[in-house]
Short mmCIF file of C-alpha atoms and ligand atoms in Angstrom, two decimals:
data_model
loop_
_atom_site.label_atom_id
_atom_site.label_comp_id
_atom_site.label_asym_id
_atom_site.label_seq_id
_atom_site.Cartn_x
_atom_site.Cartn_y
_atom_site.Cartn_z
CA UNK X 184 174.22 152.53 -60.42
CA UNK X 185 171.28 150.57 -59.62
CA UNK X 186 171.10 148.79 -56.37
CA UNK X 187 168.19 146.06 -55.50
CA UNK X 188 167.83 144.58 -51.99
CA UNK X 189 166.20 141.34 -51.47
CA UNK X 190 165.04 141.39 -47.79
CA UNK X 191 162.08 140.20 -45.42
CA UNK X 192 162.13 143.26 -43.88
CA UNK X 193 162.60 145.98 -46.54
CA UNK X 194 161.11 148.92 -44.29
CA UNK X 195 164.40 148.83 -42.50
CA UNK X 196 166.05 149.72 -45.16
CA UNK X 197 163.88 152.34 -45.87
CA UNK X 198 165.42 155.17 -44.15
CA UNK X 199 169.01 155.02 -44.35
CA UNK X 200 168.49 156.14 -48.40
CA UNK X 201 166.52 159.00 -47.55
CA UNK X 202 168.94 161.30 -45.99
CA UNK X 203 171.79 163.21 -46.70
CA UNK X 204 174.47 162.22 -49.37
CA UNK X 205 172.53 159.22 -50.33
CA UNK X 206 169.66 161.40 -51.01
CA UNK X 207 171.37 163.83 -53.13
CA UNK X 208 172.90 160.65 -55.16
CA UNK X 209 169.37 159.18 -56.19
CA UNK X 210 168.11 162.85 -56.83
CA UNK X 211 171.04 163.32 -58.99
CA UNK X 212 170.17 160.09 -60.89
CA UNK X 213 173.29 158.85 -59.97
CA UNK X 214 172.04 156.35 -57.82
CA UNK X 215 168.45 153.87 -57.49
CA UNK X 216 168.16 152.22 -54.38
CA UNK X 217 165.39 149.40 -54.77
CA UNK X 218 163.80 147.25 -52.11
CA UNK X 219 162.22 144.05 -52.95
CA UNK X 220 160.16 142.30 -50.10
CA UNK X 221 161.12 138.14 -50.56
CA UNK X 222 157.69 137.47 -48.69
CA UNK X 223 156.26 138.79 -52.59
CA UNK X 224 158.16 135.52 -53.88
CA UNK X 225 156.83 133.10 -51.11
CA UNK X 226 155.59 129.82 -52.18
CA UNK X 227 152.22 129.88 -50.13
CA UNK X 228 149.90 132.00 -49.15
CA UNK X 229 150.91 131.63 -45.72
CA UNK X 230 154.10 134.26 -47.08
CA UNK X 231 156.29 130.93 -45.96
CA UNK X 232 160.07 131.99 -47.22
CA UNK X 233 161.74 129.76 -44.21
CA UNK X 234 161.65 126.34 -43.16
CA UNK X 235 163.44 124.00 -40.35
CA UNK X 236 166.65 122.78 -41.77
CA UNK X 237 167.80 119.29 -42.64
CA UNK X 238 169.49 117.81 -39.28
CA UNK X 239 167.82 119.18 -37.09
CA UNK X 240 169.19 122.09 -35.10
CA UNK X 241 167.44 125.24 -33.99
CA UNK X 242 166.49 127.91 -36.45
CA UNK X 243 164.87 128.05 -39.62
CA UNK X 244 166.60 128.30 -42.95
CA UNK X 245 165.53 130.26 -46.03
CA UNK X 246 164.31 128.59 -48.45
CA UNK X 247 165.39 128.26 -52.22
CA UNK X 248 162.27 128.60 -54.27
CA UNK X 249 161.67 131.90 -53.11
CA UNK X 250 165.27 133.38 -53.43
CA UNK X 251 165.54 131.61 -57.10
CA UNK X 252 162.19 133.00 -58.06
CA UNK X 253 163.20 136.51 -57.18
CA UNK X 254 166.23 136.55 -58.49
CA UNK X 255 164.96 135.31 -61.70
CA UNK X 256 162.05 137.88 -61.55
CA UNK X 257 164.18 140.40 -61.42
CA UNK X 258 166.93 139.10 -64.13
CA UNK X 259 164.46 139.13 -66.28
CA UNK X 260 163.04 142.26 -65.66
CA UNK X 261 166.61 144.30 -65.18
CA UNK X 262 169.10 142.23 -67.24
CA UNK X 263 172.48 140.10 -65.63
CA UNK X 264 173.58 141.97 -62.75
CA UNK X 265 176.99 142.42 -62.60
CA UNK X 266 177.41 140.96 -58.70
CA UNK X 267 175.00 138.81 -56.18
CA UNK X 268 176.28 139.63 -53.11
CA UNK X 269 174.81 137.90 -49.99
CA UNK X 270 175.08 139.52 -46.66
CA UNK X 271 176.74 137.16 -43.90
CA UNK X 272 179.23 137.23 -40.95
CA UNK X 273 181.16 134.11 -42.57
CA UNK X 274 182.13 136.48 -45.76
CA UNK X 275 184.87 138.12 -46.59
CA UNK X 276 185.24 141.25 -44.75
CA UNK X 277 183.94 144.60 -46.57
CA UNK X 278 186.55 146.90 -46.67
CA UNK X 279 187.56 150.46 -48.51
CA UNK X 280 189.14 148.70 -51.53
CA UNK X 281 186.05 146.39 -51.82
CA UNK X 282 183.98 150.00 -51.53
CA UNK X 283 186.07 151.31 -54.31
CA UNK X 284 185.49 148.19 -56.29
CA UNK X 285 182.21 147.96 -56.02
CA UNK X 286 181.54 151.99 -56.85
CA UNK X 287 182.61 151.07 -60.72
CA UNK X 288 179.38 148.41 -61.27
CA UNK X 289 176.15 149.22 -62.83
CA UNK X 290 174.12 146.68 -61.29
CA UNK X 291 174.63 145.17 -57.86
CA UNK X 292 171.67 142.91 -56.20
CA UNK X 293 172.16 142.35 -52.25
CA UNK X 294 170.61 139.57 -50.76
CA UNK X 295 169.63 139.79 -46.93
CA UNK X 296 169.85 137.00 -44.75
CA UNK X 297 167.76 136.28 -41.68
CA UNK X 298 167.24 133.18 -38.83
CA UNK X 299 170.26 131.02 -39.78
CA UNK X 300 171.16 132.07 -43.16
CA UNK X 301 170.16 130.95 -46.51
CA UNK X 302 170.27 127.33 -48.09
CA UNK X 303 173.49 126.90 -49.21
CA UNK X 304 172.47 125.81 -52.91
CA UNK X 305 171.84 129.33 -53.14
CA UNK X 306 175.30 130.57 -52.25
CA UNK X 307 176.62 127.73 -54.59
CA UNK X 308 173.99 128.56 -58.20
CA UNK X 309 173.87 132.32 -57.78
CA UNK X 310 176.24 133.96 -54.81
CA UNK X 311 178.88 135.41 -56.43
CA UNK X 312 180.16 137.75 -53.95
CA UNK X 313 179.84 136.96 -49.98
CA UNK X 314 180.24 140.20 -47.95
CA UNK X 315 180.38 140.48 -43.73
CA UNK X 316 181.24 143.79 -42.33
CA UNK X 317 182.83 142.19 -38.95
CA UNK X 318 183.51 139.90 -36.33
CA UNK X 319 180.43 140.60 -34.78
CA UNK X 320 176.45 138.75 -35.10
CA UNK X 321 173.86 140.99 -36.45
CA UNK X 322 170.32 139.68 -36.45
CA UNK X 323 169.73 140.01 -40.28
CA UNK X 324 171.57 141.36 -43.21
CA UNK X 325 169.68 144.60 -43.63
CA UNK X 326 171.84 146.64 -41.37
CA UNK X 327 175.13 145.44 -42.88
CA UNK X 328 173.57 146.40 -46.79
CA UNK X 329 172.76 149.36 -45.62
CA UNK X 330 176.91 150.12 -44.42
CA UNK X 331 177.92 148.26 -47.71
CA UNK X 332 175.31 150.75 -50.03
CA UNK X 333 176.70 153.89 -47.55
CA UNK X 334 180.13 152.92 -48.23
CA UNK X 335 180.15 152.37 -51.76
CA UNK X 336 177.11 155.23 -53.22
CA UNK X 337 179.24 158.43 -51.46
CA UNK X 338 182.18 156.55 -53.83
CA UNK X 339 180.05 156.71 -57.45
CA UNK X 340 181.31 159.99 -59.53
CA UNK X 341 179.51 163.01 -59.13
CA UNK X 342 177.61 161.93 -55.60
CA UNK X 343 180.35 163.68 -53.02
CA UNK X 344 181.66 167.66 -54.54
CA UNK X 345 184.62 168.91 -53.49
CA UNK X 346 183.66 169.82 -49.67
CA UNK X 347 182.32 166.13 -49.12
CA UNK X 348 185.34 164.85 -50.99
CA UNK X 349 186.45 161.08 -50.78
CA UNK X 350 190.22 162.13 -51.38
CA UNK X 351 190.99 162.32 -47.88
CA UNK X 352 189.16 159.85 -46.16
CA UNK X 353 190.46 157.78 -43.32
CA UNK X 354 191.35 154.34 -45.66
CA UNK X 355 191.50 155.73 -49.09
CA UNK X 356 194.99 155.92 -48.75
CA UNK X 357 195.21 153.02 -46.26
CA UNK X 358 195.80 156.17 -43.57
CA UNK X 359 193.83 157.21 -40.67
CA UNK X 360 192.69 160.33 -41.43
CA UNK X 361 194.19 163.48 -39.47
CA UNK X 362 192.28 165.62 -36.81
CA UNK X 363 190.47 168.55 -37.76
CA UNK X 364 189.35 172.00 -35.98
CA UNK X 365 187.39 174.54 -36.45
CA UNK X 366 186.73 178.04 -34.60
CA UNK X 367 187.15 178.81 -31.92
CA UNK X 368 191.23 178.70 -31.81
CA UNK X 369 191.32 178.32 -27.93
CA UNK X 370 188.49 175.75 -26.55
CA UNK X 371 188.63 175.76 -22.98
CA UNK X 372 192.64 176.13 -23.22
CA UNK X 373 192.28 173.40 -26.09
CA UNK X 374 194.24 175.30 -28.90
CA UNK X 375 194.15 174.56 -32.37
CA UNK X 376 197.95 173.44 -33.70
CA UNK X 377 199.75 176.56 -34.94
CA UNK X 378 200.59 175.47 -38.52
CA UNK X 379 196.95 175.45 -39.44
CA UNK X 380 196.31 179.12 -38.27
CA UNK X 381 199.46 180.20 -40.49
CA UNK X 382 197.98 179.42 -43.73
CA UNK X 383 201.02 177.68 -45.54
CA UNK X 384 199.36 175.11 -47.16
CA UNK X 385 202.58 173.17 -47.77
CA UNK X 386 203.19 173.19 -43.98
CA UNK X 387 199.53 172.23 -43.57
CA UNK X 388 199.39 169.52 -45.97
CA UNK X 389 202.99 167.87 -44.51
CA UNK X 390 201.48 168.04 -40.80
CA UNK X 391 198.57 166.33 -41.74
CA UNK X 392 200.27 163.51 -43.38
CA UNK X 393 202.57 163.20 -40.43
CA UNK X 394 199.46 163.15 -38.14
CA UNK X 395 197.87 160.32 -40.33
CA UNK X 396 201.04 158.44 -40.22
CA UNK X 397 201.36 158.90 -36.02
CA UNK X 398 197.88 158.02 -35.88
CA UNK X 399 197.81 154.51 -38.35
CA UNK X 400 200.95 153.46 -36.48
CA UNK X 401 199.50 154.30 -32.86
CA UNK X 402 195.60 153.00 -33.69
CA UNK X 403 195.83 150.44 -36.59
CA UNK X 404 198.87 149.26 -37.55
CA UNK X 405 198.03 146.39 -39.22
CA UNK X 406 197.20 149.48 -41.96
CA UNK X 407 200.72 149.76 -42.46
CA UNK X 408 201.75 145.97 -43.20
CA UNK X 409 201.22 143.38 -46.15
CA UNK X 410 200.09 146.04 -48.61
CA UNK X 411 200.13 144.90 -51.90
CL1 LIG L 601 176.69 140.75 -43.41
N1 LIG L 601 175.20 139.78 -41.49
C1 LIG L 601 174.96 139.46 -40.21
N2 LIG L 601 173.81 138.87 -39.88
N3 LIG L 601 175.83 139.67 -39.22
C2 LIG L 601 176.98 140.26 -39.56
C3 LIG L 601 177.28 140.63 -40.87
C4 LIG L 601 176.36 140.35 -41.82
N4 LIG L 601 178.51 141.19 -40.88
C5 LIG L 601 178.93 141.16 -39.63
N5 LIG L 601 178.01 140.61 -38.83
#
């Protein structure tokens, strides 16, 4: 899968790629993270990609030559991409499912926003895919891609093996995922449930489902109703 990020400040996104599974997905080929700085499309030399909007109203607005010029740039240079997502609290709201969705495409450009968002003729001629991560205000995209490309890169075949696993992740199954333990067996008189030091793995595996259950009824259950 190949990934490119439009932002005005790429070198945030620089780190959260080089670590860990991420790492291991773009060493594997399996994965290409690419960061494209908008201020390279600017229409001035100034590096101008905002301006006030029409109105009047506090905070600037991104602009549309510059977005339309990248994204045409890079069209051109890396064929249709399969979604343009932008990144903004008044999207729908990224989720596992979404995650799983997203894993199965080729070619996925992200779009950061920044100051008040970008002009809406760009959501309207190229947005096909409008993404928040929560009720919450973040001060740019950036941080938000970066959940979104966490999320859905550990889901592409062949980036997790078997002890990294998806299978059992907390959502996958819309389920909380059970607790875990490891040694020592008594922690301060905290003792590790005996079914899992008794090595049935039928017992095991029906404890931890009940756990999941207790837990997505106590924590979330909103998991539980209006599943398709
Ligand atoms: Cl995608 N962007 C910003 N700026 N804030 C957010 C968000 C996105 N998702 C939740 N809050």
């Amino acid at each position: 899968m190949r990934i490119d990020i439009i932002s005005v400040v790429p070198q945030l996104l620089e780190s959260p790629f080089s670590h860990s599974i991420l790492k291991r997905a773009e060493a594997k080929n399996l994965l290409h993270v690419n960061l494209i700085n908008l201020r390279d499309y600017s229409i001035n030399k100034h590096g101008q990609v905002d301006d006030y909007q029409f109105g009047g109203g506090a905070g600037m607005v991104m602009m549309c030559e510059p977005l339309a010029n990248a994204i045409d740039d890079l069209t051109q240079k890396n064929g249709k991409y399969d979604e343009i997502i932008y990144m903004t609290p008044d999207g729908l709201c990224f989720n596992q499912k979404a995650a799983n969705r997203l894993s199965l495409k080729e070619n996925l450009l992200i779009i950061c926003g920044h100051y008040k968002g970008i002009d809406e003729r760009i959501r309207q001629q190229y947005v096909t895919m409008e993404i928040s991560i929560g009720d919450y205000v973040l001060s740019g995209g950036e941080l938000a891609a970066a959940v979104v490309v966490d999320a859905v890169g550990r889901l592409i075949p062949g980036v997790l093996n078997d002890e990294t696993s998806a299978l059992f992740d907390s959502f996958q199954d819309n389920l909380l995922a059970p607790p875990v333990y490891t040694r020592p067996a008594d922690f301060r008189g905290g003792k590790v449930p005996d079914v899992l030091l008794q090595g049935n793995p039928k017992n095991v595996d029906e404890w931890r489902h009940e756990q999941s259950l207790q837990r997505t009824k106590q924590r979330r259950p909103d998991l539980l109703e209006g599943e398709l």
